[in-house]
CSV table of C-alpha atoms and ligand atoms in Angstrom, one decimal:
chain,number,residue,atom,x,y,z
A,29,MET,CA,230.7,114.3,-78.5
A,30,ARG,CA,234.1,115.0,-79.7
A,31,ASP,CA,235.0,116.1,-82.9
A,32,LEU,CA,236.4,113.2,-84.7
A,33,THR,CA,238.1,115.2,-87.2
A,34,ASP,CA,240.1,116.3,-84.6
A,35,LEU,CA,241.9,112.9,-84.4
A,36,GLY,CA,244.9,111.8,-86.6
A,37,LEU,CA,245.6,108.2,-87.4
A,38,ALA,CA,246.6,106.5,-84.8
A,39,ALA,CA,244.2,107.6,-82.0
A,40,ILE,CA,242.0,107.3,-84.9
A,41,ARG,CA,242.4,103.7,-85.1
A,42,ASP,CA,242.8,103.0,-81.5
A,43,GLY,CA,239.8,104.4,-80.9
A,44,VAL,CA,238.2,102.6,-83.1
A,45,ALA,CA,239.4,98.7,-82.6
A,46,GLY,CA,239.4,99.9,-78.7
A,47,GLY,CA,235.2,100.4,-79.1
A,48,ASP,CA,235.4,104.4,-78.7
A,49,PHE,CA,233.6,104.9,-81.7
A,50,THR,CA,232.9,102.8,-84.6
A,51,ALA,CA,234.7,103.8,-88.0
A,52,THR,CA,231.3,104.5,-89.9
A,53,GLU,CA,230.9,107.7,-87.8
A,54,VAL,CA,234.5,108.3,-88.2
A,55,ALA,CA,233.8,108.8,-92.1
A,56,GLY,CA,230.7,109.9,-91.3
A,57,ALA,CA,232.2,112.9,-89.7
A,58,PHE,CA,235.6,113.2,-91.9
A,59,ASN,CA,232.9,113.1,-94.9
A,60,ALA,CA,231.0,116.0,-93.5
A,61,ALA,CA,234.2,118.3,-92.9
A,62,VAL,CA,235.7,117.2,-96.6
A,63,ALA,CA,231.6,118.6,-97.9
A,64,GLU,CA,232.0,121.6,-95.4
A,65,ALA,CA,235.9,122.7,-96.5
A,66,ASN,CA,235.6,121.6,-100.1
A,67,PRO,CA,233.9,124.4,-102.0
A,68,ALA,CA,236.8,127.1,-100.4
A,69,LEU,CA,240.3,124.9,-100.4
A,70,ASN,CA,239.2,123.0,-103.5
A,71,ALA,CA,241.8,120.2,-102.2
A,72,PHE,CA,239.6,117.2,-104.1
A,73,ILE,CA,239.2,116.6,-107.9
A,74,VAL,CA,236.4,114.1,-106.9
A,75,THR,CA,235.4,113.3,-103.3
A,76,THR,CA,234.3,109.0,-102.6
A,77,PRO,CA,231.7,109.3,-99.5
A,78,ASP,CA,230.8,105.8,-100.5
A,79,HIS,CA,234.3,104.8,-100.7
A,80,ALA,CA,235.2,105.6,-97.1
A,81,LEU,CA,231.5,104.3,-96.0
A,82,ALA,CA,231.9,100.6,-97.2
A,83,ALA,CA,235.1,100.8,-95.9
A,84,ALA,CA,234.2,102.0,-92.4
A,85,ALA,CA,230.8,99.2,-92.5
A,86,ARG,CA,233.9,96.8,-93.4
A,87,VAL,CA,236.0,97.6,-89.9
A,88,ASP,CA,232.7,98.1,-88.3
A,89,ALA,CA,232.0,94.6,-89.2
A,90,ALA,CA,235.0,92.9,-88.5
A,91,ARG,CA,235.5,94.0,-85.7
A,92,ALA,CA,231.8,93.3,-84.2
A,93,ALA,CA,232.2,89.3,-85.7
A,94,GLY,CA,236.1,89.6,-83.5
A,95,GLN,CA,238.2,88.9,-86.8
A,96,PRO,CA,241.3,91.1,-86.4
A,97,LEU,CA,241.7,94.4,-87.4
A,98,GLY,CA,244.0,95.5,-89.8
A,99,PRO,CA,247.1,98.3,-89.3
A,100,LEU,CA,244.9,101.3,-90.7
A,101,ALA,CA,241.2,99.6,-89.9
A,102,GLY,CA,239.2,102.6,-89.8
A,103,VAL,CA,241.2,105.5,-91.0
A,104,PRO,CA,239.6,107.7,-93.6
A,105,ILE,CA,242.8,109.1,-95.9
A,106,GLY,CA,243.1,111.5,-99.1
A,107,MET,CA,244.4,109.8,-102.1
A,108,LYS,CA,246.5,112.3,-104.0
A,109,ASP,CA,245.1,112.0,-107.7
A,110,LEU,CA,248.5,110.7,-109.4
A,111,PHE,CA,247.3,106.7,-107.6
A,112,ALA,CA,245.1,105.0,-109.9
A,113,THR,CA,241.9,104.1,-108.2
A,114,GLN,CA,239.6,101.4,-109.8
A,115,GLY,CA,236.6,102.4,-110.5
A,116,VAL,CA,237.5,106.4,-109.4
A,117,GLN,CA,238.4,109.2,-112.1
A,118,THR,CA,242.2,109.5,-112.2
A,119,THR,CA,243.7,112.9,-113.9
A,120,ALA,CA,246.8,113.7,-112.6
A,121,ALA,CA,244.8,117.2,-112.8
A,122,SER,CA,245.0,117.3,-116.6
A,123,HIS,CA,242.8,117.9,-118.7
A,124,ILE,CA,244.3,115.0,-121.5
A,125,LEU,CA,242.7,112.1,-118.4
A,126,GLU,CA,239.6,113.9,-117.8
A,127,GLY,CA,237.1,111.0,-117.1
A,128,PHE,CA,239.6,108.2,-117.4
A,129,ILE,CA,238.5,105.5,-115.1
A,130,PRO,CA,241.0,103.4,-114.1
A,131,PRO,CA,240.2,99.0,-114.2
A,132,TYR,CA,242.5,98.8,-112.2
A,133,GLU,CA,244.3,99.7,-109.0
A,134,SER,CA,247.3,101.0,-108.0
A,135,THR,CA,249.2,98.8,-105.6
A,136,VAL,CA,250.5,101.3,-103.0
A,137,SER,CA,246.4,102.4,-103.0
A,138,GLN,CA,245.4,98.4,-102.8
A,139,LYS,CA,248.3,97.9,-99.8
A,140,LEU,CA,246.6,100.9,-97.9
A,141,TRP,CA,242.7,99.2,-98.7
A,142,ASP,CA,244.2,96.0,-97.8
A,143,ALA,CA,245.3,97.6,-94.2
A,144,GLY,CA,242.3,98.7,-93.6
A,145,ALA,CA,241.6,102.9,-95.3
A,146,GLY,CA,239.3,104.2,-96.7
A,147,MET,CA,239.1,106.9,-99.3
A,148,LEU,CA,237.3,110.0,-99.2
A,149,GLY,CA,238.1,111.3,-102.4
A,150,LYS,CA,240.8,112.7,-105.0
A,151,LEU,CA,243.6,115.2,-104.6
A,152,ASN,CA,244.0,118.4,-106.3
A,153,LEU,CA,247.9,118.6,-107.3
A,154,ASP,CA,249.8,120.4,-110.0
A,155,GLN,CA,249.4,118.6,-113.5
A,156,PHE,CA,251.3,116.0,-113.9
A,157,ALA,CA,253.0,116.3,-110.3
A,158,MET,CA,254.7,119.8,-112.6
A,159,GLY,CA,255.1,122.1,-109.9
A,160,SER,CA,255.5,123.8,-106.5
A,161,SER,CA,252.5,125.7,-105.3
A,162,ASN,CA,249.6,123.6,-106.9
A,163,GLU,CA,248.7,126.4,-109.5
A,164,THR,CA,249.4,124.2,-112.7
A,165,SER,CA,246.5,121.9,-111.8
A,166,ALA,CA,243.3,121.5,-115.1
A,167,PHE,CA,241.1,121.6,-112.1
A,168,GLY,CA,241.8,125.0,-110.3
A,169,ASN,CA,244.9,126.3,-107.7
A,170,VAL,CA,244.3,124.8,-104.3
A,171,ILE,CA,243.9,127.0,-101.1
A,172,SER,CA,245.8,126.3,-97.9
A,173,PRO,CA,243.9,126.5,-95.1
A,174,TRP,CA,246.4,128.8,-93.6
A,175,ARG,CA,247.1,132.9,-93.6
A,176,ALA,CA,249.7,134.8,-92.5
A,177,GLU,CA,248.1,137.0,-89.7
A,178,GLY,CA,245.9,139.8,-90.4
A,179,GLU,CA,245.9,139.1,-94.1
A,180,THR,CA,243.0,137.7,-96.3
A,181,ALA,CA,245.9,137.0,-99.2
A,182,MET,CA,245.4,133.2,-100.3
A,183,ARG,CA,248.7,131.4,-99.8
A,184,ALA,CA,249.9,128.2,-101.7
A,185,PRO,CA,249.7,124.8,-100.3
A,186,GLY,CA,253.2,123.8,-101.9
A,187,GLY,CA,253.6,121.4,-104.6
A,188,SER,CA,253.1,119.1,-106.4
A,189,SER,CA,250.9,117.0,-103.4
A,190,GLY,CA,249.3,120.6,-102.7
A,191,GLY,CA,245.3,118.7,-102.4
A,192,SER,CA,246.8,116.8,-100.1
A,193,SER,CA,249.2,119.4,-97.8
A,194,ALA,CA,246.0,121.4,-97.9
A,195,ALA,CA,243.6,118.1,-96.4
A,196,VAL,CA,245.7,117.4,-93.7
A,197,ALA,CA,246.4,120.9,-92.6
A,198,ALA,CA,243.0,121.5,-92.4
A,199,ARG,CA,241.8,118.2,-90.6
A,200,ILE,CA,239.9,116.7,-93.3
A,201,VAL,CA,241.1,113.9,-94.1
A,202,ALA,CA,243.5,111.9,-91.0
A,203,ALA,CA,246.0,111.7,-93.7
A,204,ALA,CA,246.3,111.5,-97.2
A,205,THR,CA,249.3,110.0,-99.5
A,206,GLY,CA,251.7,111.7,-101.8
A,207,THR,CA,254.5,111.8,-104.5
A,208,ASP,CA,257.5,113.0,-104.6
A,209,THR,CA,259.7,113.7,-107.5
A,210,GLY,CA,262.1,116.4,-106.2
A,211,GLY,CA,260.5,117.7,-103.4
A,212,SER,CA,256.5,117.2,-103.8
A,213,ILE,CA,255.9,115.6,-100.6
A,214,ARG,CA,258.5,117.7,-98.1
A,215,GLN,CA,258.0,121.2,-99.8
A,216,PRO,CA,254.0,120.9,-99.2
A,217,ALA,CA,254.2,119.6,-95.6
A,218,ALA,CA,256.7,122.5,-94.7
A,219,PHE,CA,254.1,124.8,-96.0
A,220,THR,CA,251.4,123.7,-94.0
A,221,GLY,CA,252.8,122.7,-91.3
A,222,ILE,CA,252.2,119.2,-91.3
A,223,ALA,CA,254.8,115.9,-91.6
A,224,GLY,CA,255.7,113.8,-94.7
A,225,ILE,CA,258.6,111.1,-95.5
A,226,LYS,CA,259.3,110.4,-99.1
A,227,PRO,CA,261.2,106.7,-98.3
A,228,THR,CA,264.2,105.5,-100.3
A,229,TYR,CA,263.8,104.9,-104.0
A,230,GLY,CA,262.2,101.9,-104.2
A,231,ARG,CA,260.6,101.8,-101.3
A,232,CYS,CA,256.6,102.3,-102.7
A,233,SER,CA,256.2,100.3,-105.7
A,234,ARG,CA,255.3,102.8,-108.6
A,235,TRP,CA,253.0,100.0,-110.9
A,236,GLY,CA,249.9,102.5,-111.3
A,237,ILE,CA,251.3,105.2,-110.1
A,238,VAL,CA,251.0,108.3,-113.3
A,239,ALA,CA,254.8,108.6,-114.6
A,240,PHE,CA,256.4,111.7,-114.1
A,241,ALA,CA,260.2,111.4,-114.1
A,242,SER,CA,260.5,107.3,-113.4
A,243,SER,CA,264.1,107.4,-112.0
A,244,LEU,CA,262.6,110.1,-109.1
A,245,ASP,CA,259.3,109.4,-108.2
A,246,GLN,CA,258.2,107.7,-105.0
A,247,ALA,CA,255.4,107.4,-102.9
A,248,GLY,CA,254.9,108.4,-99.2
A,249,PRO,CA,252.7,109.4,-96.6
A,250,MET,CA,252.0,113.1,-95.9
A,251,ALA,CA,250.0,113.2,-92.0
A,252,ARG,CA,249.7,115.2,-88.4
A,253,ASP,CA,252.5,114.1,-87.1
A,254,VAL,CA,255.6,111.9,-87.8
A,255,THR,CA,254.2,108.2,-85.9
A,256,ASP,CA,250.5,108.3,-88.4
A,257,CYS,CA,253.6,108.9,-91.2
A,258,ALA,CA,255.8,105.7,-89.9
A,259,ILE,CA,252.4,103.9,-89.8
A,260,MET,CA,251.1,104.8,-92.8
A,261,LEU,CA,254.3,104.1,-94.9
A,262,GLU,CA,254.5,100.3,-93.7
A,263,ALA,CA,251.5,100.1,-94.9
A,264,MET,CA,252.1,101.7,-98.4
A,265,ALA,CA,256.2,99.9,-98.7
A,266,GLY,CA,256.8,96.8,-100.2
A,267,PHE,CA,258.3,94.6,-102.7
A,268,ASP,CA,255.8,94.2,-105.8
A,269,PRO,CA,257.1,92.4,-108.5
A,270,LYS,CA,254.9,94.5,-111.1
A,271,ASP,CA,257.9,97.2,-110.8
A,272,SER,CA,261.2,96.7,-112.1
A,273,THR,CA,263.3,98.8,-109.6
A,274,SER,CA,260.5,97.7,-106.5
A,275,LEU,CA,263.0,97.2,-103.3
A,276,ASP,CA,263.2,93.3,-102.3
A,277,LEU,CA,263.1,93.9,-98.9
A,278,PRO,CA,261.3,93.6,-95.8
A,279,VAL,CA,259.5,96.2,-94.6
A,280,PRO,CA,260.9,97.5,-90.7
A,281,ALA,CA,258.2,97.9,-87.9
A,282,TRP,CA,259.2,101.7,-88.4
A,283,SER,CA,256.2,103.0,-85.7
A,284,ALA,CA,257.5,100.2,-83.1
A,285,GLY,CA,261.1,101.5,-83.6
A,286,LEU,CA,260.1,105.5,-82.7
A,287,THR,CA,262.5,106.4,-80.3
A,288,ASP,CA,263.4,110.6,-79.9
A,289,ASP,CA,266.9,109.4,-77.7
A,290,LEU,CA,269.8,110.0,-80.8
A,291,ARG,CA,272.3,109.8,-78.5
A,292,GLY,CA,275.5,108.5,-80.3
A,293,LEU,CA,273.8,109.7,-83.5
A,294,LYS,CA,275.6,112.5,-85.7
A,295,VAL,CA,273.9,115.0,-87.4
A,296,GLY,CA,275.4,116.9,-90.7
A,297,ILE,CA,274.8,120.5,-91.6
A,298,PRO,CA,275.8,120.7,-95.0
A,299,ARG,CA,277.6,123.7,-95.6
A,300,GLU,CA,276.8,124.8,-98.8
A,301,TYR,CA,272.4,124.7,-98.0
A,302,ARG,CA,273.3,128.2,-96.3
A,303,ILE,CA,272.9,129.7,-99.3
A,304,ASP,CA,273.3,133.3,-100.1
A,305,GLY,CA,270.6,135.6,-98.7
A,306,LEU,CA,268.5,132.6,-97.2
A,307,ASN,CA,265.6,133.6,-95.2
A,308,ALA,CA,266.3,134.7,-91.9
A,309,ASP,CA,263.2,133.0,-90.1
A,310,VAL,CA,264.3,130.3,-92.6
A,311,ALA,CA,268.0,130.3,-90.8
A,312,LYS,CA,267.0,131.0,-87.0
A,313,SER,CA,264.3,127.5,-87.8
A,314,TRP,CA,267.6,125.4,-88.6
A,315,ASP,CA,269.4,126.7,-85.6
A,316,ASP,CA,266.5,125.3,-83.2
A,317,GLY,CA,265.7,122.0,-85.3
A,318,ILE,CA,270.2,121.8,-84.3
A,319,ALA,CA,269.5,123.0,-80.7
A,320,TRP,CA,267.0,120.0,-80.2
A,321,LEU,CA,268.8,117.6,-81.7
A,322,LYS,CA,271.6,118.5,-79.3
A,323,ASP,CA,268.9,118.5,-76.9
A,324,ALA,CA,268.2,114.8,-77.7
A,325,GLY,CA,271.4,113.6,-77.5
A,326,ALA,CA,273.3,113.7,-81.3
A,327,SER,CA,276.0,115.6,-82.1
A,328,VAL,CA,276.4,118.0,-84.7
A,329,VAL,CA,278.9,118.3,-87.9
A,330,ASP,CA,279.9,120.8,-90.3
A,331,ILE,CA,279.9,118.8,-93.6
A,332,SER,CA,280.0,119.3,-97.3
A,333,LEU,CA,277.9,118.3,-100.0
A,334,PRO,CA,279.9,120.2,-103.0
A,335,HIS,CA,278.1,119.3,-106.1
A,336,THR,CA,274.8,120.8,-104.7
A,337,ARG,CA,275.1,123.4,-106.2
A,338,TYR,CA,274.5,121.5,-110.0
A,339,ALA,CA,271.8,120.2,-107.9
A,340,LEU,CA,268.3,122.2,-109.7
A,341,PRO,CA,269.7,122.0,-112.9
A,342,THR,CA,271.0,118.5,-113.3
A,343,TYR,CA,267.0,117.7,-111.9
A,344,TYR,CA,265.6,119.9,-114.4
A,345,ILE,CA,267.3,118.2,-117.3
A,346,ILE,CA,266.6,114.7,-115.8
A,347,ALA,CA,263.4,115.1,-115.0
A,348,PRO,CA,261.6,116.9,-117.8
A,349,ALA,CA,263.7,114.4,-120.4
A,350,GLU,CA,261.9,111.4,-118.4
A,351,ALA,CA,258.8,113.6,-117.9
A,352,SER,CA,258.7,113.9,-122.4
A,353,SER,CA,259.5,109.9,-122.9
A,354,ASN,CA,256.9,109.3,-120.2
A,355,LEU,CA,254.1,111.3,-121.3
A,356,ALA,CA,254.5,110.0,-124.9
A,357,ARG,CA,252.1,107.9,-124.2
A,358,TYR,CA,249.2,110.7,-124.0
A,359,ASP,CA,248.2,110.4,-127.8
A,360,GLY,CA,244.6,110.7,-127.8
A,361,VAL,CA,244.1,107.0,-128.8
A,362,ARG,CA,245.0,104.8,-125.3
A,363,TYR,CA,243.6,106.8,-122.5
A,364,GLY,CA,241.2,110.3,-121.7
A,365,LEU,CA,241.2,113.2,-123.8
A,366,ARG,CA,241.0,112.7,-127.7
A,367,ASP,CA,240.4,115.8,-130.4
A,368,LEU,CA,239.9,114.8,-133.6
A,369,PRO,CA,239.5,117.4,-136.4
A,370,ASP,CA,237.5,117.0,-139.5
A,371,HIS,CA,239.4,115.3,-142.0
A,372,ALA,CA,242.3,115.1,-139.7
A,373,GLY,CA,245.4,112.4,-139.7
A,374,LEU,CA,246.4,110.6,-136.9
A,375,GLN,CA,249.5,113.1,-136.7
A,376,ASP,CA,246.9,115.9,-136.7
A,377,MET,CA,245.5,113.5,-133.7
A,378,TYR,CA,247.9,113.2,-131.8
A,379,ALA,CA,248.6,117.5,-131.9
A,380,ALA,CA,245.6,117.9,-131.0
A,381,THR,CA,244.8,116.1,-128.6
A,382,ARG,CA,248.2,117.4,-126.9
A,383,ALA,CA,247.9,120.6,-127.8
A,384,ALA,CA,244.5,121.1,-126.3
A,385,GLY,CA,244.7,118.3,-123.4
A,386,PHE,CA,248.6,119.7,-121.8
A,387,GLY,CA,248.9,122.7,-119.6
A,388,ALA,CA,251.2,125.2,-120.3
A,389,GLU,CA,253.9,124.1,-117.7
A,390,VAL,CA,253.3,120.1,-118.6
A,391,LYS,CA,254.2,121.6,-122.6
A,392,ARG,CA,257.4,123.3,-121.2
A,393,ARG,CA,258.9,120.3,-119.8
A,394,ILE,CA,258.2,117.8,-122.4
A,395,MET,CA,260.0,120.5,-124.8
A,396,ILE,CA,262.7,120.7,-123.0
A,397,GLY,CA,263.1,117.2,-122.0
A,398,THR,CA,262.9,116.4,-126.4
A,399,TYR,CA,265.3,119.0,-126.8
A,400,VAL,CA,268.1,117.4,-124.4
A,401,LEU,CA,267.2,114.0,-125.1
A,402,SER,CA,268.1,115.1,-129.2
A,403,ALA,CA,270.6,114.0,-131.2
A,404,GLY,CA,272.5,116.4,-131.6
A,405,PHE,CA,272.1,118.1,-127.3
A,406,TYR,CA,272.3,114.8,-126.0
A,407,ASP,CA,275.7,114.2,-124.6
A,408,ALA,CA,276.0,118.1,-123.4
A,409,TYR,CA,273.0,117.6,-121.3
A,410,TYR,CA,271.6,114.7,-120.4
A,411,THR,CA,274.6,112.7,-120.0
A,412,GLN,CA,276.3,115.5,-118.4
A,413,ALA,CA,273.3,115.5,-116.2
A,414,GLN,CA,273.4,112.2,-114.8
A,415,LYS,CA,276.9,112.6,-114.5
A,416,VAL,CA,276.6,115.4,-112.1
A,417,ARG,CA,273.9,112.8,-110.8
A,418,THR,CA,276.4,110.5,-109.9
A,419,LEU,CA,279.0,113.0,-108.4
A,420,ILE,CA,275.8,114.5,-106.2
A,421,ALA,CA,275.0,111.2,-105.0
A,422,ARG,CA,278.8,110.7,-104.1
A,423,ASP,CA,278.9,113.6,-102.2
A,424,PHE,CA,276.4,111.5,-100.0
A,425,ASP,CA,277.7,108.3,-100.0
A,426,ALA,CA,281.6,110.3,-98.8
A,427,ALA,CA,279.1,112.8,-95.4
A,428,PHE,CA,277.1,109.5,-94.4
A,429,GLY,CA,280.6,108.1,-93.7
A,430,GLU,CA,280.6,110.4,-90.9
A,431,VAL,CA,277.4,111.3,-89.9
A,432,ASP,CA,273.9,109.7,-89.4
A,433,VAL,CA,271.6,112.2,-90.7
A,434,ILE,CA,271.1,115.2,-92.5
A,435,LEU,CA,269.4,118.6,-91.3
A,436,THR,CA,268.6,121.8,-93.5
A,437,PRO,CA,265.7,124.0,-93.8
A,438,THR,CA,263.1,122.1,-96.0
A,439,ALA,CA,262.2,124.9,-98.2
A,440,PRO,CA,263.7,128.4,-99.0
A,441,SER,CA,260.4,130.7,-97.4
A,442,ALA,CA,256.9,129.6,-95.7
A,443,ALA,CA,254.4,129.9,-98.0
A,444,PHE,CA,253.8,132.7,-100.8
A,445,VAL,CA,250.8,134.2,-102.0
A,446,LEU,CA,249.3,132.8,-105.1
A,447,GLY,CA,249.6,133.8,-108.1
A,448,GLN,CA,253.4,135.5,-106.5
A,449,LYS,CA,256.1,133.0,-108.9
A,450,SER,CA,253.3,131.1,-111.6
A,451,ASP,CA,254.9,134.0,-113.9
A,452,ASP,CA,258.5,132.5,-113.6
A,453,PRO,CA,259.4,129.4,-114.0
A,454,LEU,CA,263.2,129.8,-112.5
A,455,GLU,CA,261.4,132.0,-109.2
A,456,MET,CA,259.6,128.9,-108.3
A,457,TYR,CA,262.0,125.8,-109.6
A,458,LEU,CA,264.4,127.3,-106.7
A,459,ASN,CA,261.5,126.2,-104.4
A,460,ASP,CA,263.5,123.0,-105.0
A,461,VAL,CA,266.8,123.8,-103.8
A,462,PHE,CA,266.9,122.3,-100.7
A,463,SER,CA,264.6,119.5,-101.8
A,464,VAL,CA,266.2,117.8,-104.8
A,465,PRO,CA,269.7,116.7,-103.6
A,466,ALA,CA,267.7,113.8,-101.8
A,467,SER,CA,265.7,113.0,-104.5
A,468,LEU,CA,268.7,112.5,-107.3
A,469,ALA,CA,270.5,110.6,-105.5
A,470,GLY,CA,267.7,108.3,-104.1
A,471,LEU,CA,267.8,108.9,-100.4
A,472,PRO,CA,265.2,109.3,-97.5
A,473,ALA,CA,264.1,112.6,-96.9
A,474,MET,CA,261.4,114.0,-94.2
A,475,SER,CA,259.9,117.5,-93.4
A,476,VAL,CA,258.5,118.4,-90.0
A,477,PRO,CA,256.8,121.5,-88.8
A,478,ALA,CA,259.4,123.3,-86.9
A,479,GLY,CA,257.7,126.9,-86.0
A,480,LEU,CA,256.2,129.2,-87.5
A,481,ASP,CA,257.5,132.6,-89.2
A,482,ARG,CA,257.3,136.1,-88.0
A,483,SER,CA,254.3,136.0,-90.2
A,484,GLY,CA,252.5,132.9,-88.8
A,485,LEU,CA,253.3,130.5,-91.0
A,486,PRO,CA,254.7,126.8,-90.4
A,487,LEU,CA,258.5,126.3,-91.9
A,488,GLY,CA,259.5,122.8,-92.1
A,489,LEU,CA,263.1,121.1,-90.8
A,490,HIS,CA,264.0,118.5,-93.9
A,491,LEU,CA,266.5,115.4,-92.6
A,492,ILE,CA,268.0,113.2,-95.1
A,493,GLY,CA,269.3,109.7,-94.1
A,494,ARG,CA,270.9,106.7,-95.2
A,495,ALA,CA,269.5,104.2,-98.3
A,496,PHE,CA,266.8,102.3,-96.6
A,497,ASP,CA,267.1,103.9,-93.0
A,498,GLU,CA,264.0,105.1,-92.8
A,499,GLN,CA,264.1,104.6,-89.2
A,500,GLY,CA,266.5,106.8,-88.5
A,501,VAL,CA,265.3,110.1,-90.2
A,502,LEU,CA,262.1,109.3,-88.5
A,503,ASN,CA,263.5,109.2,-84.9
A,504,ALA,CA,265.1,112.6,-86.1
A,505,GLY,CA,262.4,113.7,-87.2
A,506,LEU,CA,260.1,112.8,-84.0
A,507,ALA,CA,263.2,114.7,-81.5
A,508,ILE,CA,262.4,117.6,-83.3
A,509,GLU,CA,258.9,117.3,-83.4
A,510,ARG,CA,258.6,116.4,-79.8
A,511,ARG,CA,260.8,120.3,-78.7
A,512,ALA,CA,259.5,122.3,-81.5
A,513,GLY,CA,256.0,121.9,-79.4
A,514,PHE,CA,254.7,122.9,-83.1
A,515,ALA,CA,250.9,122.8,-82.2
A,516,ALA,CA,249.7,126.1,-84.4
A,517,ARG,CA,246.5,125.3,-86.4
A,518,PRO,CA,245.4,127.6,-89.6
A,519,GLY,CA,242.6,129.7,-88.1
A,520,ARG,CA,238.9,128.4,-89.6
A,521,TRP,CA,237.8,130.6,-92.6
A,522,TRP,CA,236.3,128.3,-94.6
C,608,LIG,N1,258.2,121.2,-107.8
C,608,LIG,C1,259.0,120.0,-108.2
C,608,LIG,C2,258.9,120.0,-110.0
C,608,LIG,O1,258.6,120.7,-110.4
C,608,LIG,C3,259.1,118.6,-107.9
C,608,LIG,C4,257.8,118.0,-108.4
C,608,LIG,C5,257.2,116.8,-107.8
C,608,LIG,O2,258.7,116.2,-107.0
C,608,LIG,N2,256.2,116.1,-108.2
C,608,LIG,O3,259.2,119.2,-110.9
């Protein structure tokens, strides 16, 4: 029999609906693949084979009874451990939430279950989604399934959605959820040769997602190809009165609207993204992307986004500021860990719990955030950063007066070796140089696989669209995907 784990989301859905195999067979195949690979990859913090099997049994029973099937019926997925899942431990990969079992389900995960998907487990991530390599998790590093040619060194799967990217690339899940605050769907997708889209801010409800930086956080799908992303995003998106920043707009039929005919489309190439010393393989893949989009009928226009160079410092003020406020709730009273030294008072309990519960990167962000929000420095840092954020958004407004979509590399390099950047936070933050501007402006953006670099590691191309124009981003992504013909897979060493 064919290996069902070779199938992506659309193929599984269609095969289950058409009776080629049962949802229970699919769930069984993926559960077995997870059990086999996870000791090596550490992509999951907890596995939930029974959740996947129960969802599959419901789908098989519905089909037998002739009832209509949901758009994700029979598809087993991985859930980033930032989404609250009722009755299943939710940790944000932090010791401070270890043992926390939410009594409620996040809106996005509930929508996915309602669409007929099942959960294989909770995926590892950078602690509180802070990081670019999945090395800040309290539950250990995720190991990328990819290795450079002729090497055995362990590579980063990207971050923060590193469990998601590793699991999709290793084909132990059909697709996965991610979240993206400054690049956490797109950079890990690029590092592992998969597709991922961050929709317009507000498309997916944030309700029940552990908050990092609320004005930036967005959920989105990570999957093997653009079509699977479009189908899954349709199931995840939609207005939610429980999230005050949720967009009250209908969800377009993105998958039905997919086309790689880009005639009449204008693609902007921002000259400021040609950073000094840009990696030669990355530059070459960017040129390939330009040629593919032209081949699909688009015209290419040189554009300027002059405030891009301030995007990283702006992000690394705003994101920690919001994080320091959001993470104030982890005080040992309400959730997870409580460290109560003998004869301690309330303040001592707060301090002991937070000292023991948060990892080093999380503490660094809380300290930076508290500093930039403090009375003496608020105007110099936080207010200033908010003003620059507006200028960055205006750059995009002006560019989208001229072009329909913007093409850049997703990340400045292919996946690096674990440990290579973990001692130097600034070096790590530079990973986000191409992804952060779209986050600050709230725009939809996606990464699609573009090829391999000279050492055999995947590179991604990054498409940024107008607010609400996920369709334009997906279509340009599809045009690249079809022309790149990316079929490489990591060799199986686990
Ligand atoms: N790498 C970025 C950071 O560490 C982005 C993380 C994210 O998008 N969650 O903040």
